[in-house]
JSON list of N, CA and C in Angstrom, two decimals:
[
{"chain": "A", "resi": 392, "resn": "UNK", "atom": "N", "xyz": [7.71, 23.84, 3.02]},
{"chain": "A", "resi": 392, "resn": "UNK", "atom": "CA", "xyz": [7.02, 24.85, 2.21]},
{"chain": "A", "resi": 392, "resn": "UNK", "atom": "C", "xyz": [8.06, 25.72, 1.51]},
{"chain": "A", "resi": 393, "resn": "UNK", "atom": "N", "xyz": [7.60, 26.45, 0.54]},
{"chain": "A", "resi": 393, "resn": "UNK", "atom": "CA", "xyz": [8.50, 27.37, -0.17]},
{"chain": "A", "resi": 393, "resn": "UNK", "atom": "C", "xyz": [9.09, 28.40, 0.80]},
{"chain": "A", "resi": 394, "resn": "UNK", "atom": "N", "xyz": [8.29, 28.87, 1.74]},
{"chain": "A", "resi": 394, "resn": "UNK", "atom": "CA", "xyz": [8.78, 29.85, 2.72]},
{"chain": "A", "resi": 394, "resn": "UNK", "atom": "C", "xyz": [9.87, 29.25, 3.61]},
{"chain": "A", "resi": 395, "resn": "UNK", "atom": "N", "xyz": [9.73, 27.99, 3.99]},
{"chain": "A", "resi": 395, "resn": "UNK", "atom": "CA", "xyz": [10.75, 27.33, 4.81]},
{"chain": "A", "resi": 395, "resn": "UNK", "atom": "C", "xyz": [12.06, 27.16, 4.03]},
{"chain": "A", "resi": 396, "resn": "UNK", "atom": "N", "xyz": [11.94, 26.87, 2.75]},
{"chain": "A", "resi": 396, "resn": "UNK", "atom": "CA", "xyz": [13.14, 26.74, 1.91]},
{"chain": "A", "resi": 396, "resn": "UNK", "atom": "C", "xyz": [13.84, 28.09, 1.82]},
{"chain": "A", "resi": 397, "resn": "UNK", "atom": "N", "xyz": [13.07, 29.16, 1.60]},
{"chain": "A", "resi": 397, "resn": "UNK", "atom": "CA", "xyz": [13.67, 30.50, 1.55]},
{"chain": "A", "resi": 397, "resn": "UNK", "atom": "C", "xyz": [14.34, 30.86, 2.87]},
{"chain": "A", "resi": 398, "resn": "UNK", "atom": "N", "xyz": [13.70, 30.52, 3.98]},
{"chain": "A", "resi": 398, "resn": "UNK", "atom": "CA", "xyz": [14.26, 30.82, 5.30]},
{"chain": "A", "resi": 398, "resn": "UNK", "atom": "C", "xyz": [15.56, 30.03, 5.53]},
{"chain": "A", "resi": 399, "resn": "UNK", "atom": "N", "xyz": [15.57, 28.77, 5.15]},
{"chain": "A", "resi": 399, "resn": "UNK", "atom": "CA", "xyz": [16.79, 27.96, 5.30]},
{"chain": "A", "resi": 399, "resn": "UNK", "atom": "C", "xyz": [17.91, 28.51, 4.44]},
{"chain": "A", "resi": 400, "resn": "UNK", "atom": "N", "xyz": [17.60, 28.88, 3.21]},
{"chain": "A", "resi": 400, "resn": "UNK", "atom": "CA", "xyz": [18.62, 29.44, 2.31]},
{"chain": "A", "resi": 400, "resn": "UNK", "atom": "C", "xyz": [19.19, 30.72, 2.90]},
{"chain": "A", "resi": 401, "resn": "UNK", "atom": "N", "xyz": [18.33, 31.56, 3.45]},
{"chain": "A", "resi": 401, "resn": "UNK", "atom": "CA", "xyz": [18.80, 32.81, 4.06]},
{"chain": "A", "resi": 401, "resn": "UNK", "atom": "C", "xyz": [19.65, 32.53, 5.29]},
{"chain": "A", "resi": 402, "resn": "UNK", "atom": "N", "xyz": [19.23, 31.58, 6.10]},
{"chain": "A", "resi": 402, "resn": "UNK", "atom": "CA", "xyz": [19.97, 31.26, 7.33]},
{"chain": "A", "resi": 402, "resn": "UNK", "atom": "C", "xyz": [21.38, 30.75, 7.02]},
{"chain": "A", "resi": 403, "resn": "UNK", "atom": "N", "xyz": [21.51, 29.97, 5.94]},
{"chain": "A", "resi": 403, "resn": "UNK", "atom": "CA", "xyz": [22.82, 29.43, 5.58]},
{"chain": "A", "resi": 403, "resn": "UNK", "atom": "C", "xyz": [23.55, 30.27, 4.55]},
{"chain": "A", "resi": 404, "resn": "UNK", "atom": "N", "xyz": [22.93, 31.39, 4.18]},
{"chain": "A", "resi": 404, "resn": "UNK", "atom": "CA", "xyz": [23.52, 32.32, 3.21]},
{"chain": "A", "resi": 404, "resn": "UNK", "atom": "C", "xyz": [23.89, 31.65, 1.90]},
{"chain": "A", "resi": 405, "resn": "UNK", "atom": "N", "xyz": [22.96, 30.85, 1.39]},
{"chain": "A", "resi": 405, "resn": "UNK", "atom": "CA", "xyz": [23.18, 30.21, 0.10]},
{"chain": "A", "resi": 405, "resn": "UNK", "atom": "C", "xyz": [22.33, 30.89, -0.96]},
{"chain": "A", "resi": 406, "resn": "UNK", "atom": "N", "xyz": [22.79, 30.78, -2.18]},
{"chain": "A", "resi": 406, "resn": "UNK", "atom": "CA", "xyz": [22.11, 31.38, -3.32]},
{"chain": "A", "resi": 406, "resn": "UNK", "atom": "C", "xyz": [21.24, 30.32, -3.98]},
{"chain": "A", "resi": 407, "resn": "UNK", "atom": "N", "xyz": [20.02, 30.67, -4.32]},
{"chain": "A", "resi": 407, "resn": "UNK", "atom": "CA", "xyz": [19.13, 29.78, -5.07]},
{"chain": "A", "resi": 407, "resn": "UNK", "atom": "C", "xyz": [18.21, 30.63, -5.94]},
{"chain": "A", "resi": 408, "resn": "UNK", "atom": "N", "xyz": [18.06, 30.20, -7.18]},
{"chain": "A", "resi": 408, "resn": "UNK", "atom": "CA", "xyz": [17.20, 30.94, -8.09]},
{"chain": "A", "resi": 408, "resn": "UNK", "atom": "C", "xyz": [16.62, 29.99, -9.13]},
{"chain": "A", "resi": 409, "resn": "UNK", "atom": "N", "xyz": [15.29, 29.93, -9.22]},
{"chain": "A", "resi": 409, "resn": "UNK", "atom": "CA", "xyz": [14.64, 29.10, -10.23]},
{"chain": "A", "resi": 409, "resn": "UNK", "atom": "C", "xyz": [14.60, 29.87, -11.55]},
{"chain": "A", "resi": 410, "resn": "UNK", "atom": "N", "xyz": [14.99, 29.19, -12.60]},
{"chain": "A", "resi": 410, "resn": "UNK", "atom": "CA", "xyz": [14.96, 29.80, -13.92]},
{"chain": "A", "resi": 410, "resn": "UNK", "atom": "C", "xyz": [13.56, 29.75, -14.52]},
{"chain": "A", "resi": 411, "resn": "UNK", "atom": "N", "xyz": [13.41, 30.27, -15.72]},
{"chain": "A", "resi": 411, "resn": "UNK", "atom": "CA", "xyz": [12.10, 30.27, -16.36]},
{"chain": "A", "resi": 411, "resn": "UNK", "atom": "C", "xyz": [11.65, 28.85, -16.71]},
{"chain": "A", "resi": 412, "resn": "UNK", "atom": "N", "xyz": [10.35, 28.65, -16.69]},
{"chain": "A", "resi": 412, "resn": "UNK", "atom": "CA", "xyz": [9.79, 27.34, -17.04]},
{"chain": "A", "resi": 412, "resn": "UNK", "atom": "C", "xyz": [9.76, 27.19, -18.56]},
{"chain": "A", "resi": 413, "resn": "UNK", "atom": "N", "xyz": [9.98, 25.94, -19.01]},
{"chain": "A", "resi": 413, "resn": "UNK", "atom": "CA", "xyz": [9.87, 25.68, -20.44]},
{"chain": "A", "resi": 413, "resn": "UNK", "atom": "C", "xyz": [8.44, 25.27, -20.77]},
{"chain": "A", "resi": 414, "resn": "UNK", "atom": "N", "xyz": [8.20, 24.85, -22.00]},
{"chain": "A", "resi": 414, "resn": "UNK", "atom": "CA", "xyz": [6.85, 24.50, -22.45]},
{"chain": "A", "resi": 414, "resn": "UNK", "atom": "C", "xyz": [6.24, 23.36, -21.64]},
{"chain": "A", "resi": 415, "resn": "UNK", "atom": "N", "xyz": [7.08, 22.48, -21.08]},
{"chain": "A", "resi": 415, "resn": "UNK", "atom": "CA", "xyz": [6.60, 21.36, -20.27]},
{"chain": "A", "resi": 415, "resn": "UNK", "atom": "C", "xyz": [6.43, 21.73, -18.80]},
{"chain": "A", "resi": 416, "resn": "UNK", "atom": "N", "xyz": [6.79, 22.96, -18.45]},
{"chain": "A", "resi": 416, "resn": "UNK", "atom": "CA", "xyz": [6.70, 23.39, -17.05]},
{"chain": "A", "resi": 416, "resn": "UNK", "atom": "C", "xyz": [7.94, 23.07, -16.24]},
{"chain": "A", "resi": 417, "resn": "UNK", "atom": "N", "xyz": [8.97, 22.51, -16.88]},
{"chain": "A", "resi": 417, "resn": "UNK", "atom": "CA", "xyz": [10.23, 22.21, -16.19]},
{"chain": "A", "resi": 417, "resn": "UNK", "atom": "C", "xyz": [11.09, 23.46, -16.09]},
{"chain": "A", "resi": 418, "resn": "UNK", "atom": "N", "xyz": [11.99, 23.47, -15.14]},
{"chain": "A", "resi": 418, "resn": "UNK", "atom": "CA", "xyz": [12.90, 24.61, -14.98]},
{"chain": "A", "resi": 418, "resn": "UNK", "atom": "C", "xyz": [14.21, 24.15, -14.35]},
{"chain": "A", "resi": 419, "resn": "UNK", "atom": "N", "xyz": [15.22, 24.96, -14.50]},
{"chain": "A", "resi": 419, "resn": "UNK", "atom": "CA", "xyz": [16.53, 24.70, -13.93]},
{"chain": "A", "resi": 419, "resn": "UNK", "atom": "C", "xyz": [16.69, 25.59, -12.70]},
{"chain": "A", "resi": 420, "resn": "UNK", "atom": "N", "xyz": [17.28, 25.04, -11.64]},
{"chain": "A", "resi": 420, "resn": "UNK", "atom": "CA", "xyz": [17.53, 25.82, -10.43]},
{"chain": "A", "resi": 420, "resn": "UNK", "atom": "C", "xyz": [19.03, 26.06, -10.32]},
{"chain": "A", "resi": 421, "resn": "UNK", "atom": "N", "xyz": [19.41, 27.32, -10.30]},
{"chain": "A", "resi": 421, "resn": "UNK", "atom": "CA", "xyz": [20.79, 27.71, -10.06]},
{"chain": "A", "resi": 421, "resn": "UNK", "atom": "C", "xyz": [20.95, 27.87, -8.55]},
{"chain": "A", "resi": 422, "resn": "UNK", "atom": "N", "xyz": [22.03, 27.30, -7.99]},
{"chain": "A", "resi": 422, "resn": "UNK", "atom": "CA", "xyz": [22.19, 27.36, -6.54]},
{"chain": "A", "resi": 422, "resn": "UNK", "atom": "C", "xyz": [23.66, 27.22, -6.14]},
{"chain": "A", "resi": 423, "resn": "UNK", "atom": "N", "xyz": [23.92, 27.56, -4.90]},
{"chain": "A", "resi": 423, "resn": "UNK", "atom": "CA", "xyz": [25.26, 27.35, -4.32]},
{"chain": "A", "resi": 423, "resn": "UNK", "atom": "C", "xyz": [25.53, 25.85, -4.30]},
{"chain": "A", "resi": 424, "resn": "UNK", "atom": "N", "xyz": [26.80, 25.50, -4.45]},
{"chain": "A", "resi": 424, "resn": "UNK", "atom": "CA", "xyz": [27.19, 24.09, -4.42]},
{"chain": "A", "resi": 424, "resn": "UNK", "atom": "C", "xyz": [28.00, 23.87, -3.14]},
{"chain": "A", "resi": 425, "resn": "UNK", "atom": "N", "xyz": [27.27, 23.63, -2.06]},
{"chain": "A", "resi": 425, "resn": "UNK", "atom": "CA", "xyz": [27.90, 23.44, -0.76]},
{"chain": "A", "resi": 425, "resn": "UNK", "atom": "C", "xyz": [27.22, 22.30, -0.02]},
{"chain": "A", "resi": 426, "resn": "UNK", "atom": "N", "xyz": [27.97, 21.63, 0.82]},
{"chain": "A", "resi": 426, "resn": "UNK", "atom": "CA", "xyz": [27.42, 20.63, 1.72]},
{"chain": "A", "resi": 426, "resn": "UNK", "atom": "C", "xyz": [27.72, 21.10, 3.13]},
{"chain": "A", "resi": 427, "resn": "UNK", "atom": "N", "xyz": [26.70, 21.12, 3.97]},
{"chain": "A", "resi": 427, "resn": "UNK", "atom": "CA", "xyz": [26.86, 21.59, 5.34]},
{"chain": "A", "resi": 427, "resn": "UNK", "atom": "C", "xyz": [26.87, 20.41, 6.30]},
{"chain": "A", "resi": 428, "resn": "UNK", "atom": "N", "xyz": [27.74, 20.46, 7.29]},
{"chain": "A", "resi": 428, "resn": "UNK", "atom": "CA", "xyz": [27.78, 19.45, 8.34]},
{"chain": "A", "resi": 428, "resn": "UNK", "atom": "C", "xyz": [27.16, 20.05, 9.59]},
{"chain": "A", "resi": 429, "resn": "UNK", "atom": "N", "xyz": [26.09, 19.42, 10.06]},
{"chain": "A", "resi": 429, "resn": "UNK", "atom": "CA", "xyz": [25.44, 19.81, 11.31]},
{"chain": "A", "resi": 429, "resn": "UNK", "atom": "C", "xyz": [25.62, 18.68, 12.30]},
{"chain": "A", "resi": 430, "resn": "UNK", "atom": "N", "xyz": [25.80, 19.02, 13.57]},
{"chain": "A", "resi": 430, "resn": "UNK", "atom": "CA", "xyz": [25.94, 17.96, 14.57]},
{"chain": "A", "resi": 430, "resn": "UNK", "atom": "C", "xyz": [24.56, 17.45, 14.97]},
{"chain": "A", "resi": 431, "resn": "UNK", "atom": "N", "xyz": [24.49, 16.39, 15.78]},
{"chain": "A", "resi": 431, "resn": "UNK", "atom": "CA", "xyz": [23.19, 15.84, 16.17]},
{"chain": "A", "resi": 431, "resn": "UNK", "atom": "C", "xyz": [22.29, 16.84, 16.91]},
{"chain": "A", "resi": 432, "resn": "UNK", "atom": "N", "xyz": [22.89, 17.91, 17.46]},
{"chain": "A", "resi": 432, "resn": "UNK", "atom": "CA", "xyz": [22.11, 18.94, 18.14]},
{"chain": "A", "resi": 432, "resn": "UNK", "atom": "C", "xyz": [21.63, 20.02, 17.17]},
{"chain": "A", "resi": 433, "resn": "UNK", "atom": "N", "xyz": [22.01, 19.90, 15.89]},
{"chain": "A", "resi": 433, "resn": "UNK", "atom": "CA", "xyz": [21.57, 20.85, 14.87]},
{"chain": "A", "resi": 433, "resn": "UNK", "atom": "C", "xyz": [22.48, 22.05, 14.69]},
{"chain": "A", "resi": 434, "resn": "UNK", "atom": "N", "xyz": [23.66, 22.01, 15.32]},
{"chain": "A", "resi": 434, "resn": "UNK", "atom": "CA", "xyz": [24.58, 23.13, 15.20]},
{"chain": "A", "resi": 434, "resn": "UNK", "atom": "C", "xyz": [25.52, 22.95, 14.01]},
{"chain": "A", "resi": 435, "resn": "UNK", "atom": "N", "xyz": [25.79, 24.05, 13.32]},
{"chain": "A", "resi": 435, "resn": "UNK", "atom": "CA", "xyz": [26.71, 24.07, 12.19]},
{"chain": "A", "resi": 435, "resn": "UNK", "atom": "C", "xyz": [28.11, 23.71, 12.65]},
{"chain": "A", "resi": 436, "resn": "UNK", "atom": "N", "xyz": [28.75, 22.80, 11.94]},
{"chain": "A", "resi": 436, "resn": "UNK", "atom": "CA", "xyz": [30.12, 22.41, 12.27]},
{"chain": "A", "resi": 436, "resn": "UNK", "atom": "C", "xyz": [31.11, 22.68, 11.15]},
{"chain": "A", "resi": 437, "resn": "UNK", "atom": "N", "xyz": [30.70, 22.53, 9.89]},
{"chain": "A", "resi": 437, "resn": "UNK", "atom": "CA", "xyz": [31.63, 22.75, 8.78]},
{"chain": "A", "resi": 437, "resn": "UNK", "atom": "C", "xyz": [30.84, 22.89, 7.49]},
{"chain": "A", "resi": 438, "resn": "UNK", "atom": "N", "xyz": [31.53, 23.34, 6.48]},
{"chain": "A", "resi": 438, "resn": "UNK", "atom": "CA", "xyz": [30.93, 23.54, 5.17]},
{"chain": "A", "resi": 438, "resn": "UNK", "atom": "C", "xyz": [31.94, 23.06, 4.13]},
{"chain": "A", "resi": 439, "resn": "UNK", "atom": "N", "xyz": [31.47, 22.33, 3.15]},
{"chain": "A", "resi": 439, "resn": "UNK", "atom": "CA", "xyz": [32.36, 21.75, 2.14]},
{"chain": "A", "resi": 439, "resn": "UNK", "atom": "C", "xyz": [31.94, 22.21, 0.76]},
{"chain": "A", "resi": 440, "resn": "UNK", "atom": "N", "xyz": [32.88, 22.83, 0.07]},
{"chain": "A", "resi": 440, "resn": "UNK", "atom": "CA", "xyz": [32.66, 23.26, -1.30]},
{"chain": "A", "resi": 440, "resn": "UNK", "atom": "C", "xyz": [33.24, 22.25, -2.27]},
{"chain": "A", "resi": 441, "resn": "UNK", "atom": "N", "xyz": [33.15, 22.57, -3.53]},
{"chain": "A", "resi": 441, "resn": "UNK", "atom": "CA", "xyz": [33.61, 21.65, -4.58]},
{"chain": "A", "resi": 441, "resn": "UNK", "atom": "C", "xyz": [35.12, 21.45, -4.58]},
{"chain": "A", "resi": 442, "resn": "UNK", "atom": "N", "xyz": [35.85, 22.35, -3.95]},
{"chain": "A", "resi": 442, "resn": "UNK", "atom": "CA", "xyz": [37.31, 22.21, -3.96]},
{"chain": "A", "resi": 442, "resn": "UNK", "atom": "C", "xyz": [37.82, 21.19, -2.95]},
{"chain": "A", "resi": 443, "resn": "UNK", "atom": "N", "xyz": [36.97, 20.76, -2.03]},
{"chain": "A", "resi": 443, "resn": "UNK", "atom": "CA", "xyz": [37.39, 19.78, -1.02]},
{"chain": "A", "resi": 443, "resn": "UNK", "atom": "C", "xyz": [37.34, 18.38, -1.60]},
{"chain": "A", "resi": 444, "resn": "UNK", "atom": "N", "xyz": [38.38, 17.60, -1.33]},
{"chain": "A", "resi": 444, "resn": "UNK", "atom": "CA", "xyz": [38.41, 16.22, -1.82]},
{"chain": "A", "resi": 444, "resn": "UNK", "atom": "C", "xyz": [37.59, 15.33, -0.89]},
{"chain": "A", "resi": 445, "resn": "UNK", "atom": "N", "xyz": [37.25, 14.15, -1.39]},
{"chain": "A", "resi": 445, "resn": "UNK", "atom": "CA", "xyz": [36.50, 13.19, -0.57]},
{"chain": "A", "resi": 445, "resn": "UNK", "atom": "C", "xyz": [37.28, 12.86, 0.70]},
{"chain": "A", "resi": 446, "resn": "UNK", "atom": "N", "xyz": [38.60, 12.75, 0.57]},
{"chain": "A", "resi": 446, "resn": "UNK", "atom": "CA", "xyz": [39.42, 12.44, 1.74]},
{"chain": "A", "resi": 446, "resn": "UNK", "atom": "C", "xyz": [39.38, 13.56, 2.77]},
{"chain": "A", "resi": 447, "resn": "UNK", "atom": "N", "xyz": [39.41, 14.81, 2.31]},
{"chain": "A", "resi": 447, "resn": "UNK", "atom": "CA", "xyz": [39.34, 15.96, 3.22]},
{"chain": "A", "resi": 447, "resn": "UNK", "atom": "C", "xyz": [38.00, 16.01, 3.95]},
{"chain": "A", "resi": 448, "resn": "UNK", "atom": "N", "xyz": [36.93, 15.76, 3.20]},
{"chain": "A", "resi": 448, "resn": "UNK", "atom": "CA", "xyz": [35.61, 15.77, 3.81]},
{"chain": "A", "resi": 448, "resn": "UNK", "atom": "C", "xyz": [35.50, 14.65, 4.83]},
{"chain": "A", "resi": 449, "resn": "UNK", "atom": "N", "xyz": [35.94, 13.45, 4.46]},
{"chain": "A", "resi": 449, "resn": "UNK", "atom": "CA", "xyz": [35.87, 12.31, 5.38]},
{"chain": "A", "resi": 449, "resn": "UNK", "atom": "C", "xyz": [36.69, 12.58, 6.64]},
{"chain": "A", "resi": 450, "resn": "UNK", "atom": "N", "xyz": [37.87, 13.15, 6.48]},
{"chain": "A", "resi": 450, "resn": "UNK", "atom": "CA", "xyz": [38.73, 13.47, 7.64]},
{"chain": "A", "resi": 450, "resn": "UNK", "atom": "C", "xyz": [38.05, 14.49, 8.55]},
{"chain": "A", "resi": 451, "resn": "UNK", "atom": "N", "xyz": [37.43, 15.50, 7.96]},
{"chain": "A", "resi": 451, "resn": "UNK", "atom": "CA", "xyz": [36.73, 16.52, 8.74]},
{"chain": "A", "resi": 451, "resn": "UNK", "atom": "C", "xyz": [35.54, 15.93, 9.49]},
{"chain": "A", "resi": 452, "resn": "UNK", "atom": "N", "xyz": [34.72, 15.15, 8.78]},
{"chain": "A", "resi": 452, "resn": "UNK", "atom": "CA", "xyz": [33.55, 14.55, 9.41]},
{"chain": "A", "resi": 452, "resn": "UNK", "atom": "C", "xyz": [33.98, 13.64, 10.55]},
{"chain": "A", "resi": 453, "resn": "UNK", "atom": "N", "xyz": [34.99, 12.82, 10.30]},
{"chain": "A", "resi": 453, "resn": "UNK", "atom": "CA", "xyz": [35.49, 11.91, 11.34]},
{"chain": "A", "resi": 453, "resn": "UNK", "atom": "C", "xyz": [35.96, 12.69, 12.56]},
{"chain": "A", "resi": 454, "resn": "UNK", "atom": "N", "xyz": [36.70, 13.77, 12.35]},
{"chain": "A", "resi": 454, "resn": "UNK", "atom": "CA", "xyz": [37.20, 14.57, 13.47]},
{"chain": "A", "resi": 454, "resn": "UNK", "atom": "C", "xyz": [36.05, 15.19, 14.26]},
{"chain": "A", "resi": 455, "resn": "UNK", "atom": "N", "xyz": [35.04, 15.67, 13.56]},
{"chain": "A", "resi": 455, "resn": "UNK", "atom": "CA", "xyz": [33.88, 16.24, 14.25]},
{"chain": "A", "resi": 455, "resn": "UNK", "atom": "C", "xyz": [33.11, 15.16, 15.02]},
{"chain": "A", "resi": 456, "resn": "UNK", "atom": "N", "xyz": [33.02, 13.98, 14.46]},
{"chain": "A", "resi": 456, "resn": "UNK", "atom": "CA", "xyz": [32.33, 12.88, 15.16]},
{"chain": "A", "resi": 456, "resn": "UNK", "atom": "C", "xyz": [33.10, 12.49, 16.42]},
{"chain": "A", "resi": 457, "resn": "UNK", "atom": "N", "xyz": [34.41, 12.39, 16.29]},
{"chain": "A", "resi": 457, "resn": "UNK", "atom": "CA", "xyz": [35.22, 11.98, 17.44]},
{"chain": "A", "resi": 457, "resn": "UNK", "atom": "C", "xyz": [35.23, 13.03, 18.55]},
{"chain": "A", "resi": 458, "resn": "UNK", "atom": "N", "xyz": [35.11, 14.31, 18.18]},
{"chain": "A", "resi": 458, "resn": "UNK", "atom": "CA", "xyz": [35.16, 15.38, 19.17]},
{"chain": "A", "resi": 458, "resn": "UNK", "atom": "C", "xyz": [33.79, 15.81, 19.67]},
{"chain": "A", "resi": 459, "resn": "UNK", "atom": "N", "xyz": [32.74, 15.16, 19.17]},
{"chain": "A", "resi": 459, "resn": "UNK", "atom": "CA", "xyz": [31.38, 15.58, 19.54]},
{"chain": "A", "resi": 459, "resn": "UNK", "atom": "C", "xyz": [31.08, 15.29, 21.01]},
{"chain": "A", "resi": 460, "resn": "UNK", "atom": "N", "xyz": [30.51, 16.28, 21.65]},
{"chain": "A", "resi": 460, "resn": "UNK", "atom": "CA", "xyz": [30.01, 16.12, 23.01]},
{"chain": "A", "resi": 460, "resn": "UNK", "atom": "C", "xyz": [28.57, 16.61, 23.01]},
{"chain": "A", "resi": 461, "resn": "UNK", "atom": "N", "xyz": [27.66, 15.75, 23.40]},
{"chain": "A", "resi": 461, "resn": "UNK", "atom": "CA", "xyz": [26.24, 16.11, 23.40]},
{"chain": "A", "resi": 461, "resn": "UNK", "atom": "C", "xyz": [25.97, 17.22, 24.41]},
{"chain": "A", "resi": 462, "resn": "UNK", "atom": "N", "xyz": [25.01, 18.06, 24.06]},
{"chain": "A", "resi": 462, "resn": "UNK", "atom": "CA", "xyz": [24.59, 19.09, 25.00]},
{"chain": "A", "resi": 462, "resn": "UNK", "atom": "C", "xyz": [23.89, 18.43, 26.19]},
{"chain": "A", "resi": 463, "resn": "UNK", "atom": "N", "xyz": [24.04, 19.00, 27.37]},
{"chain": "A", "resi": 463, "resn": "UNK", "atom": "CA", "xyz": [23.32, 18.43, 28.51]},
{"chain": "A", "resi": 463, "resn": "UNK", "atom": "C", "xyz": [21.82, 18.60, 28.31]},
{"chain": "A", "resi": 464, "resn": "UNK", "atom": "N", "xyz": [21.03, 17.65, 28.79]},
{"chain": "A", "resi": 464, "resn": "UNK", "atom": "CA", "xyz": [19.57, 17.78, 28.61]},
{"chain": "A", "resi": 464, "resn": "UNK", "atom": "C", "xyz": [19.05, 19.01, 29.34]},
{"chain": "A", "resi": 465, "resn": "UNK", "atom": "N", "xyz": [18.03, 19.62, 28.74]},
{"chain": "A", "resi": 465, "resn": "UNK", "atom": "CA", "xyz": [17.40, 20.77, 29.38]},
{"chain": "A", "resi": 465, "resn": "UNK", "atom": "C", "xyz": [16.56, 20.28, 30.55]},
{"chain": "A", "resi": 466, "resn": "UNK", "atom": "N", "xyz": [16.34, 21.16, 31.49]},
{"chain": "A", "resi": 466, "resn": "UNK", "atom": "CA", "xyz": [15.52, 20.78, 32.64]},
{"chain": "A", "resi": 466, "resn": "UNK", "atom": "C", "xyz": [14.15, 20.34, 32.16]},
{"chain": "A", "resi": 467, "resn": "UNK", "atom": "N", "xyz": [13.65, 19.27, 32.79]},
{"chain": "A", "resi": 467, "resn": "UNK", "atom": "CA", "xyz": [12.33, 18.75, 32.43]},
{"chain": "A", "resi": 467, "resn": "UNK", "atom": "C", "xyz": [12.38, 17.67, 31.36]},
{"chain": "A", "resi": 468, "resn": "UNK", "atom": "N", "xyz": [13.55, 17.39, 30.82]},
{"chain": "A", "resi": 468, "resn": "UNK", "atom": "CA", "xyz": [13.65, 16.33, 29.80]},
{"chain": "A", "resi": 468, "resn": "UNK", "atom": "C", "xyz": [13.98, 15.02, 30.44]}
]
C-alpha cells in the first residue's frame, strides 16, 4: 500500500517524491539512489550508492554471505 511504502522509506531514511502528473496521468518519481543489503533474517547489513563499483558491491555481498550466521530459532518454532 502507499502507507507501507511511506513507512519503508521513513525506516530506511530515503527520499521519495512523486512529481506532477502530465496530461496522460504519468509522472516522474524523484528518489534516493541506493541499494540496501538485508540478510535472510531481514537485518540491514550494508548500503550501496552510485559511487560503489560492481566489484566493491560484489566483494561486500560475498563477505556478508560468508560471515552470515543465522539467528537461533525462537522458542516454539
